C-alpha positions as a printed Julia matrix, in Angstrom:
592×3 Matrix{Float64}:
 -22.37   79.59  -44.69
 -18.13   80.26  -46.17
 -19.4    81.73  -50.04
 -22.16   83.92  -48.78
 -19.72   85.24  -46.73
 -16.9    85.42  -49.31
 -16.59   89.38  -50.3
 -13.75   88.27  -53.38
 -16.6    84.94  -55.16
 -19.81   86.52  -53.95
 -22.52   87.43  -56.69
 -24.54   89.57  -54.44
 -22.47   93.0   -54.58
 -24.38   94.71  -51.35
 -24.32   92.6   -48.81
 -20.99   90.47  -48.67
 -19.12   90.39  -45.56
 -15.28   89.22  -45.15
 -13.75   87.87  -42.47
 -11.59   89.6   -40.52
 -11.42   87.82  -36.9
 -12.69   86.74  -33.29
 -13.74   87.83  -30.37
 -13.54   87.05  -26.97
 -15.96   84.28  -27.37
 -14.15   82.71  -30.37
 -17.43   83.78  -31.98
 -15.65   84.77  -35.92
 -16.34   88.24  -36.82
 -17.02   89.34  -39.92
 -16.97   93.25  -41.49
 -19.45   94.34  -44.45
 -17.92   95.21  -47.73
 -18.5    98.44  -49.08
 -19.93   98.23  -52.86
 -16.97  100.57  -55.05
 -18.43  103.64  -57.55
 -15.55  104.03  -59.46
 -13.41  101.63  -60.84
 -10.48  103.75  -60.54
 -11.67  104.65  -56.9
 -10.97  101.08  -55.85
  -7.29  101.17  -58.26
  -6.47  104.1   -56.08
  -7.04  102.81  -53.07
  -5.63   99.44  -51.74
  -7.5    97.14  -49.35
  -6.66   97.36  -45.23
  -9.04   95.19  -42.73
  -8.04   96.85  -40.25
  -7.02  100.24  -40.89
  -8.95  101.84  -44.21
 -12.08   99.63  -43.99
 -15.61  101.61  -44.36
 -16.48  100.17  -40.43
 -14.04   99.34  -38.6
 -14.72   96.7   -35.06
 -13.43   96.34  -32.42
 -13.0    93.42  -31.18
 -12.64   94.16  -27.44
 -14.42   97.55  -27.27
 -16.35   97.53  -24.36
 -18.75   99.97  -25.75
 -21.0   100.05  -28.45
 -19.14   98.99  -32.04
 -17.6   102.72  -33.6
 -17.89  103.43  -37.3
 -15.61  104.97  -39.37
 -17.49  106.91  -41.97
 -15.52  105.67  -44.83
 -13.84  108.27  -46.81
 -13.03  107.05  -50.79
 -10.77  110.21  -51.1
  -9.29  110.93  -47.84
  -7.42  108.76  -46.31
  -8.69  109.29  -42.42
  -6.41  108.75  -39.73
  -8.04  105.4   -37.69
  -7.11  105.0   -34.34
  -5.78  103.17  -32.26
  -6.3    99.95  -30.86
  -8.06   99.83  -27.85
  -9.87   97.23  -26.37
  -9.86   98.84  -23.84
 -11.75  102.2   -25.5
 -14.38  104.45  -22.87
 -17.38  104.01  -24.55
 -19.0   107.55  -27.05
 -16.73  110.04  -25.53
 -15.21  110.08  -29.37
 -11.77  110.7   -27.29
  -9.19  107.42  -27.24
  -7.34  107.31  -23.82
  -3.84  105.66  -23.64
  -3.0   102.42  -23.89
  -1.52  100.52  -21.03
   0.91   97.99  -22.37
  -0.01   94.47  -21.74
   1.88   93.53  -19.13
   0.39   89.37  -18.23
   1.44   89.76  -15.47
  -0.33   92.73  -14.37
   3.08   93.98  -12.54
   5.27   94.11  -15.99
   6.96   91.33  -15.57
   9.54   89.45  -17.54
   6.61   89.05  -20.26
   5.4    92.79  -19.7
   6.35   95.83  -22.37
   6.91   99.83  -22.37
   4.51  102.13  -23.88
   3.45  101.49  -27.22
   4.39   98.2   -27.0
   1.44   95.6   -29.28
  -0.93   93.32  -28.31
   0.16   90.39  -26.93
  -1.94   87.57  -25.64
   1.04   84.96  -26.13
   3.55   87.44  -23.71
   6.8    88.08  -25.77
   6.04   85.22  -28.72
   3.72   87.51  -30.02
   6.46   90.88  -30.92
   8.61   88.3   -32.69
   5.39   87.89  -35.08
   4.95   83.8   -34.22
   3.01   81.76  -32.64
   3.9    78.88  -30.34
   2.81   75.66  -30.3
   0.92   74.3   -27.51
  -0.12   71.4   -29.07
   0.77   69.46  -26.22
  -1.87   72.8   -24.2
  -5.54   72.44  -24.81
  -6.88   75.03  -22.79
  -9.35   76.06  -20.62
 -12.02   78.7   -21.97
 -15.18   79.2   -19.79
 -18.63   80.22  -21.34
 -20.64   82.93  -20.87
 -23.67   82.91  -22.19
 -25.25   85.57  -24.52
 -28.54   87.25  -24.07
 -31.24   86.13  -26.17
 -30.82   85.74  -29.17
 -26.67   86.89  -29.37
 -26.1    83.91  -31.15
 -28.54   84.13  -33.97
 -27.55   88.03  -34.27
 -23.74   87.37  -33.92
 -24.19   84.76  -36.74
 -26.15   86.41  -39.03
 -24.91   89.67  -38.97
 -22.12   91.47  -37.95
 -24.01   94.1   -35.91
 -24.75   91.28  -33.71
 -21.56   90.26  -32.34
 -20.69   93.68  -31.02
 -24.07   93.65  -29.21
 -23.71   90.46  -26.76
 -19.97   92.02  -26.27
 -21.85   95.57  -25.63
 -24.12   93.29  -23.4
 -22.05   91.52  -22.55
 -20.75   93.18  -18.67
 -18.17   90.54  -17.61
 -14.53   90.83  -19.41
 -11.74   88.16  -19.6
  -8.16   88.49  -20.52
  -5.83   85.88  -21.44
  -4.28   85.88  -17.4
  -6.94   84.17  -16.44
  -6.94   81.52  -18.91
  -5.69   78.43  -16.98
  -4.11   75.58  -19.44
  -4.67   71.41  -18.49
  -1.77   69.49  -18.66
  -3.06   66.2   -20.43
  -2.36   63.4   -18.99
   1.09   61.96  -19.93
  -0.11   57.81  -21.5
   3.33   57.11  -21.2
   3.32   58.39  -17.35
   0.86   56.21  -16.78
   2.66   53.23  -18.47
   5.53   53.42  -15.17
   3.59   53.67  -12.81
   1.8    50.71  -13.51
   4.75   48.84  -15.2
   6.87   49.31  -12.15
   3.38   48.23   -9.81
   3.12   45.44  -11.31
   7.34   44.27  -11.42
   6.91   45.22   -7.53
   3.79   42.93   -7.16
   5.19   40.5    -8.7
   8.71   40.37   -6.62
   6.06   40.08   -3.28
   4.65   37.94   -4.6
   8.39   35.59   -4.86
   8.77   36.48   -1.87
   5.52   35.52   -0.64
   5.77   31.96   -2.9
   9.48   31.21   -1.38
   8.25   31.61    2.8
   5.4    29.42    1.53
   7.22   26.71    0.51
   9.85   27.05    3.04
   7.38   26.81    5.94
   5.44   24.15    3.88
   9.58   22.44    4.04
  10.61   23.05    7.15
   6.78   21.69    8.64
   7.78   18.25    6.29
  10.79   18.23    8.22
   9.44   17.83   11.43
   7.12   15.46   10.23
   9.31   13.11    9.19
  11.25   13.85   12.02
   8.51   12.69   14.45
   8.13    9.83   12.19
  11.12    8.07   12.32
  11.49    9.17   16.57
   8.21    7.3    16.75
   8.59    4.73   14.32
  12.08    3.9    16.13
  10.11    4.23   20.14
   7.39    1.79   19.17
  10.08   -0.85   17.57
  12.37   -0.08   21.04
   9.06   -0.97   22.82
   7.83   -4.04   20.71
  11.97   -5.57   20.96
  12.46   -5.77   17.22
  14.78   -2.87   16.76
  17.56   -4.8    14.53
  20.37   -5.56   16.68
  19.79   -4.01   20.41
  16.15   -5.87   21.38
  17.22   -9.3    19.71
  21.23   -9.33   21.09
  19.26   -7.76   24.83
  17.31  -11.05   24.86
  19.35  -13.99   23.51
  21.52  -12.04   25.95
  20.08  -12.08   28.62
  19.42   -8.82   29.55
  15.49   -7.95   28.21
  12.84   -7.1    30.02
  12.16   -8.94   32.68
  10.52  -12.08   32.13
   8.43  -11.43   35.29
   7.15   -8.3    33.88
   6.31   -9.91   30.69
   2.37  -10.42   29.9
   1.67  -13.53   28.63
  -1.39  -15.47   26.73
  -1.27  -18.93   27.34
  -3.55  -22.13   25.71
  -3.05  -26.07   25.79
  -3.6   -27.98   23.23
  -3.44  -31.57   23.24
  -3.13  -34.17   20.81
  -5.7   -37.3    20.7
  -4.44  -39.9    18.17
  -7.68  -42.32   18.25
  -6.51  -44.58   16.18
  -2.84  -45.68   17.38
  -4.36  -44.51   21.15
  -1.76  -41.74   23.17
  -1.25  -37.74   23.75
   0.69  -35.23   22.34
   0.98  -31.85   24.92
   1.47  -28.45   23.89
   1.56  -25.19   24.63
   0.91  -22.29   22.79
   2.36  -18.72   23.74
   1.81  -15.3    22.57
   3.8   -13.47   24.79
   2.26   -9.4    24.18
   4.79   -7.01   25.05
   7.1    -8.81   23.07
   4.92   -9.35   20.76
   6.49  -13.48   20.32
   4.56  -16.72   19.01
   6.2   -20.23   21.03
   5.13  -23.65   20.72
   6.38  -25.08   23.65
   6.61  -28.75   22.97
   6.44  -30.63   26.64
   7.22  -34.6    26.41
   5.28  -37.08   28.01
   7.59  -38.62   30.92
   7.27  -34.52   32.43
   6.57  -35.87   36.13
   3.37  -34.01   37.88
   2.26  -33.54   41.54
  -1.98  -35.52   41.02
  -4.72  -34.66   42.83
  -3.87  -36.25   45.89
  -0.05  -35.63   46.04
   1.28  -39.22   44.08
   3.74  -38.2    42.02
   2.22  -39.61   37.72
   3.25  -38.58   34.26
   1.49  -36.08   31.79
   0.77  -39.07   29.85
  -0.8   -40.49   33.12
  -2.29  -37.62   34.0
  -4.24  -36.69   30.96
  -6.0   -40.35   30.36
  -6.78  -40.21   34.05
  -7.4   -36.82   35.37
  -8.83  -35.24   32.55
  -8.45  -31.3    31.18
  -8.61  -29.65   34.09
  -6.39  -31.19   36.64
  -3.02  -31.82   34.08
  -3.85  -28.08   33.9
  -3.55  -27.22   37.62
  -0.63  -29.89   37.42
   1.4   -27.83   34.94
   1.07  -24.78   36.24
   2.64  -26.44   39.62
   6.0   -27.69   37.61
   6.3   -25.28   35.52
   4.98  -22.18   36.92
   3.24  -21.34   33.89
  -1.14  -19.92   34.71
  -2.9   -21.78   31.7
  -5.88  -20.26   30.59
  -8.04  -22.96   28.79
  -7.44  -26.63   26.84
  -7.49  -26.93   23.35
  -8.76  -30.81   23.2
  -7.61  -31.39   19.63
  -8.38  -35.22   18.57
  -6.77  -36.29   14.91
  -9.8   -36.43   13.1
 -10.81  -32.0    13.42
  -6.48  -32.41   13.13
  -6.97  -33.18    9.71
 -10.06  -31.42    8.71
  -8.6   -28.04   10.19
  -5.54  -28.53    7.66
  -7.73  -28.92    4.24
  -9.8   -25.8     5.54
  -6.65  -23.69    5.11
  -5.9   -25.47    3.11
  -3.03  -27.13    3.09
   0.36  -26.66    4.43
   3.52  -26.42    4.39
   5.82  -28.47    5.98
   9.98  -29.19    5.7
   9.4   -33.7     6.61
  12.45  -34.49    8.43
  11.46  -38.51    7.69
   9.17  -40.88    5.49
   5.63  -41.47    6.28
   3.94  -44.49    4.73
   0.49  -44.6     4.59
  -1.28  -47.05    7.07
  -3.67  -47.91    5.2
  -1.25  -49.68    2.27
  -1.75  -53.0     2.14
   1.16  -53.57   -0.23
   5.08  -53.65    1.2
   6.94  -51.27   -0.73
   4.13  -49.09   -1.81
   5.3   -45.13   -2.55
   5.13  -43.06    1.31
   2.02  -41.05    2.04
   4.32  -37.96    3.1
   8.16  -37.47    1.34
  11.34  -36.7     3.07
  12.52  -33.77    1.85
  12.03  -29.25    2.4
   8.8   -27.72    1.41
   5.91  -30.96    1.52
   2.14  -29.82    0.67
   0.52  -31.88    3.18
  -2.72  -32.34    3.14
  -5.4   -33.29    6.1
  -4.71  -37.08    5.68
  -0.78  -36.63    5.63
  -0.04  -34.02    7.94
  -2.19  -36.6    10.63
  -0.13  -39.3     9.78
   3.24  -36.75    9.85
   1.8   -35.7    13.06
   1.51  -38.07   14.61
   4.18  -40.82   13.29
   7.2   -42.29   14.96
   9.38  -44.71   13.76
  10.98  -48.07   15.51
  13.57  -47.06   17.95
  12.31  -43.22   17.4
  12.07  -41.03   21.39
   9.09  -39.57   21.79
  10.02  -36.53   21.73
  11.21  -36.8    17.58
   7.26  -37.29   17.08
   6.04  -34.2    19.49
   8.96  -32.38   16.96
   6.43  -33.14   13.78
   3.82  -32.1    15.3
   5.04  -28.93   15.93
   5.8   -28.89   12.98
   2.31  -29.29   11.77
   1.06  -26.85   14.47
   2.37  -23.73   13.25
   2.18  -25.31    9.76
  -1.09  -24.14   10.27
  -0.45  -20.75   11.93
   0.72  -19.55    9.29
  -1.76  -20.95    6.35
  -5.01  -19.68    9.5
  -6.52  -16.35    8.88
  -5.05  -13.61   11.06
  -8.54  -12.41   11.76
 -10.47  -13.1    14.07
 -13.54  -12.76   13.35
 -12.53  -15.23   10.27
 -10.73  -17.13   12.3
 -13.53  -17.45   14.39
 -15.44  -18.98   11.71
 -12.97  -21.54   10.87
 -13.19  -23.09   14.64
 -16.83  -23.14   14.5
 -16.9   -24.76   11.28
 -14.9   -28.03   13.73
 -17.51  -27.95   15.17
 -16.1   -30.0    17.22
 -16.6   -29.74   21.76
 -13.75  -27.56   23.47
 -13.58  -26.87   27.04
 -15.75  -25.15   28.89
 -13.19  -22.27   29.62
 -12.9   -21.73   26.43
 -14.98  -20.91   23.52
 -15.32  -20.49   20.18
 -14.2   -16.83   19.31
 -11.83  -17.26   22.01
 -10.12  -19.41   20.62
  -9.71  -18.19   17.68
  -9.4   -14.66   18.81
  -6.34  -16.41   19.55
  -5.07  -18.27   16.8
  -5.68  -15.44   14.53
  -2.93  -13.35   17.25
  -0.11  -16.29   17.2
  -1.13  -16.31   12.88
  -0.28  -12.83   12.71
   3.21  -13.59   14.44
   3.67  -17.21   12.66
   3.13  -15.16    9.62
   5.31  -12.3    10.1
   8.41  -15.04   11.48
   8.14  -13.84   15.33
   7.3   -17.6    15.52
   9.23  -20.04   16.92
   8.8   -23.97   18.51
  10.81  -25.48   21.33
  10.9   -28.47   23.32
  10.59  -28.58   26.81
  13.49  -30.85   28.6
  13.19  -33.25   30.76
  15.77  -35.62   31.96
  15.4   -39.37   32.03
  13.96  -39.73   35.33
  10.9   -36.87   34.34
  12.34  -33.63   36.12
  13.03  -30.46   34.99
  16.8   -29.76   35.36
  17.52  -25.67   36.72
  19.69  -25.15   34.49
  18.06  -27.56   31.02
  14.45  -25.65   31.61
  15.43  -22.07   32.77
  15.89  -21.05   28.8
  11.86  -22.67   28.02
  10.71  -21.9    31.47
  12.03  -18.95   32.94
  12.12  -16.8    29.41
   9.53  -18.11   27.35
   6.35  -19.33   29.98
   8.07  -16.99   32.45
   7.47  -18.97   34.9
   9.95  -21.7    37.08
  11.08  -24.92   36.69
   9.35  -27.02   40.51
  10.04  -30.51   39.28
   8.25  -32.92   42.8
  10.58  -34.27   44.5
  11.72  -37.82   43.01
  11.72  -39.22   46.79
   7.42  -38.49   46.44
   8.16  -41.61   42.92
   9.56  -45.08   43.21
  12.52  -45.12   41.37
  13.21  -48.09   38.41
  16.24  -49.68   37.09
  16.06  -50.96   34.18
  18.19  -53.07   31.89
  17.68  -53.68   28.25
  18.28  -57.57   27.56
  16.2   -58.44   25.2
  18.31  -57.68   22.21
  15.95  -54.87   20.84
  17.72  -51.78   21.21
  15.14  -49.69   20.81
  13.24  -51.75   23.55
  14.93  -49.64   26.28
  13.65  -46.81   25.35
   9.86  -48.04   25.57
  10.09  -49.34   28.53
  10.93  -45.96   29.19
   8.12  -44.21   28.03
   5.84  -46.88   29.98
   6.67  -46.36   33.76
   6.74  -42.43   33.22
   3.83  -43.15   31.81
   2.71  -45.13   34.84
   4.61  -42.48   36.83
   7.66  -44.01   38.04
  11.05  -42.07   37.93
  12.77  -44.37   35.48
  16.64  -44.78   35.64
  18.76  -46.41   33.21
  20.79  -49.55   34.21
  22.14  -50.34   31.24
  22.98  -53.43   28.19
  24.21  -56.87   29.54
  26.3   -58.58   27.34
  23.79  -61.39   26.65
  21.01  -61.65   26.42
  18.24  -63.28   28.6
  15.45  -64.77   27.37
  13.3   -64.35   30.91
  12.64  -61.21   32.36
  12.92  -60.79   36.31
  11.87  -57.31   39.02
  13.98  -57.87   41.93
  13.65  -54.93   45.14
  15.28  -54.67   48.28
  13.38  -54.04   50.9
  10.5   -56.23   52.1
   7.78  -53.08   52.32
   8.67  -51.83   48.25
   7.32  -55.99   47.45
   4.28  -53.92   46.33
   5.94  -51.08   44.25
   7.78  -54.2    42.9
   4.43  -55.87   42.12
   3.22  -52.41   40.71
   6.19  -52.29   38.68
   5.85  -55.87   37.04
   2.14  -55.09   35.7
   2.93  -51.36   34.14
   5.97  -53.61   31.62
   3.42  -56.94   31.07
   5.44  -58.95   32.39
   3.66  -61.98   35.39
   3.74  -61.22   38.72
   6.06  -64.67   39.47
   8.82  -62.43   38.43
   8.5   -60.62   40.62
  11.39  -61.79   43.63
  13.58  -60.45   46.52
  17.12  -59.61   45.29
  19.94  -57.57   45.9
  19.82  -54.24   43.47
  23.39  -52.3    42.71
  22.19  -48.96   42.15
  20.5   -47.01   43.92
  16.75  -47.28   42.67
  13.8   -49.15   44.57
  12.83  -51.63   42.36
  15.32  -52.92   39.35
  13.88  -55.16   36.35
  16.53  -57.36   33.35
  14.4   -57.1    31.28
  14.22  -60.67   28.08
  12.77  -62.08   25.52
  10.1   -62.09   26.58
   9.73  -58.48   27.1
   6.26  -57.18   24.8
   6.41  -53.54   24.84
   2.77  -52.32   24.62
   2.43  -49.48   21.2
   3.21  -46.63   21.31
   2.5   -43.74   22.94
């Protein structure tokens, strides 16, 4: 296209055009270059595309295109440029000054001011830089074929302009500022910064809320824990101390579960009795050891001892008598024969006991053999060893010493027994022992499991019930156990209801006094220690002062294993009903 319409370089001089400008719509405007007839004329005439052209083109003419004859000889005055010409009148209308603000504003000029489409910048001949603005140019559809005519021939552009009824002025062009990328980035950054700050503040608020909630929960847990320890009586320095000082929760208001257990020695004879106590209020377990010399009231109202009551009255009569004397409410009886005790220890996997005596092997055939149970701390006992230790009573020892060993074995068994009620019940069922009808396997297993839990946690102890030589309980001695542990009230039978017997030991063997006491108490008599004479005697003597006591004296002689001929009427120095002088003919029965 450029080669074809380039007037200076085309080969066809008759059809060459040159570019002279652009119309309102940005389309190129060409002017035909006339042929040159004479070389000298070409040299004399200066080429002026806007003043001396043979055909002038008015890009802003509102009428038809005017052609000015091309005179090669005389210069014809070219009509002034009329962008708003009046058509074909042939007269040139005065050109008003260009006023882009319509009112002769600052950009307007006076008469004769040249056309300045950009305001005053055009007058200086310098075009303003508008690289940062883009002109919005409304498009007007031209007549059919106008585009091809404008491109093929310069007359086509004029015809298109002539047929266009709408005129556009530069004042009508709107310049739209391009969005500033930097400003968008700044807005985005401000939004990002603001959002991040809000997120940080929200995170801080959530953290503070969580911290406050955690502190509240910890405070509630601490208060609840202290309250539980106070309620259970396990608060160090408060509950225990208060209990020891006699200012705990009222003993009568505490709940206790109590059963009585009788150990029957099937080999040597005799029984050992203990109460198993579970204080559900203070969460304390206790084994209360009861000496066989404790006086009880039999069903017929007569005074008897614990040992004789177990042998004669059985479990039910003994439970009732104990409840009367101790003010307790025993829930059941557990008869534990020595073979079952041996099996129980083997089932729990042996026990550990701090033994206080060396126990010889009952099956030993030779003297000097090693003891079955050694003396010392942390001794591991099997079932056989536990039975031997629980029933052992050395020569000259009181029955209370053997009773305390029985208590050690019981506590050792509880420490090894399962704390799970189901597992403990299975252990009891495995023993296959015959229980009291009021105490089933499940009840006993559940009860022992609770005591086992207390024994493992250290909340378990063993206490010996203090019984006087006459088999009675003193108010002062029994208060610490009967009142505090059992929550009862000591009430011994009336001493006048039992025959009192004063015993003097002239056998030469010191241990015979204790043996005689045990035998008499088990026989239902009240024992009074008469001391030891300075010289031993060969025969025994039983004396009564009142004839009404003759039968009682005869009964005392039979109980001690003395002949009835030893009974006689005489003077009794002490205040007892019957007086006994033991001689070397006294043969004590096997210890019980």
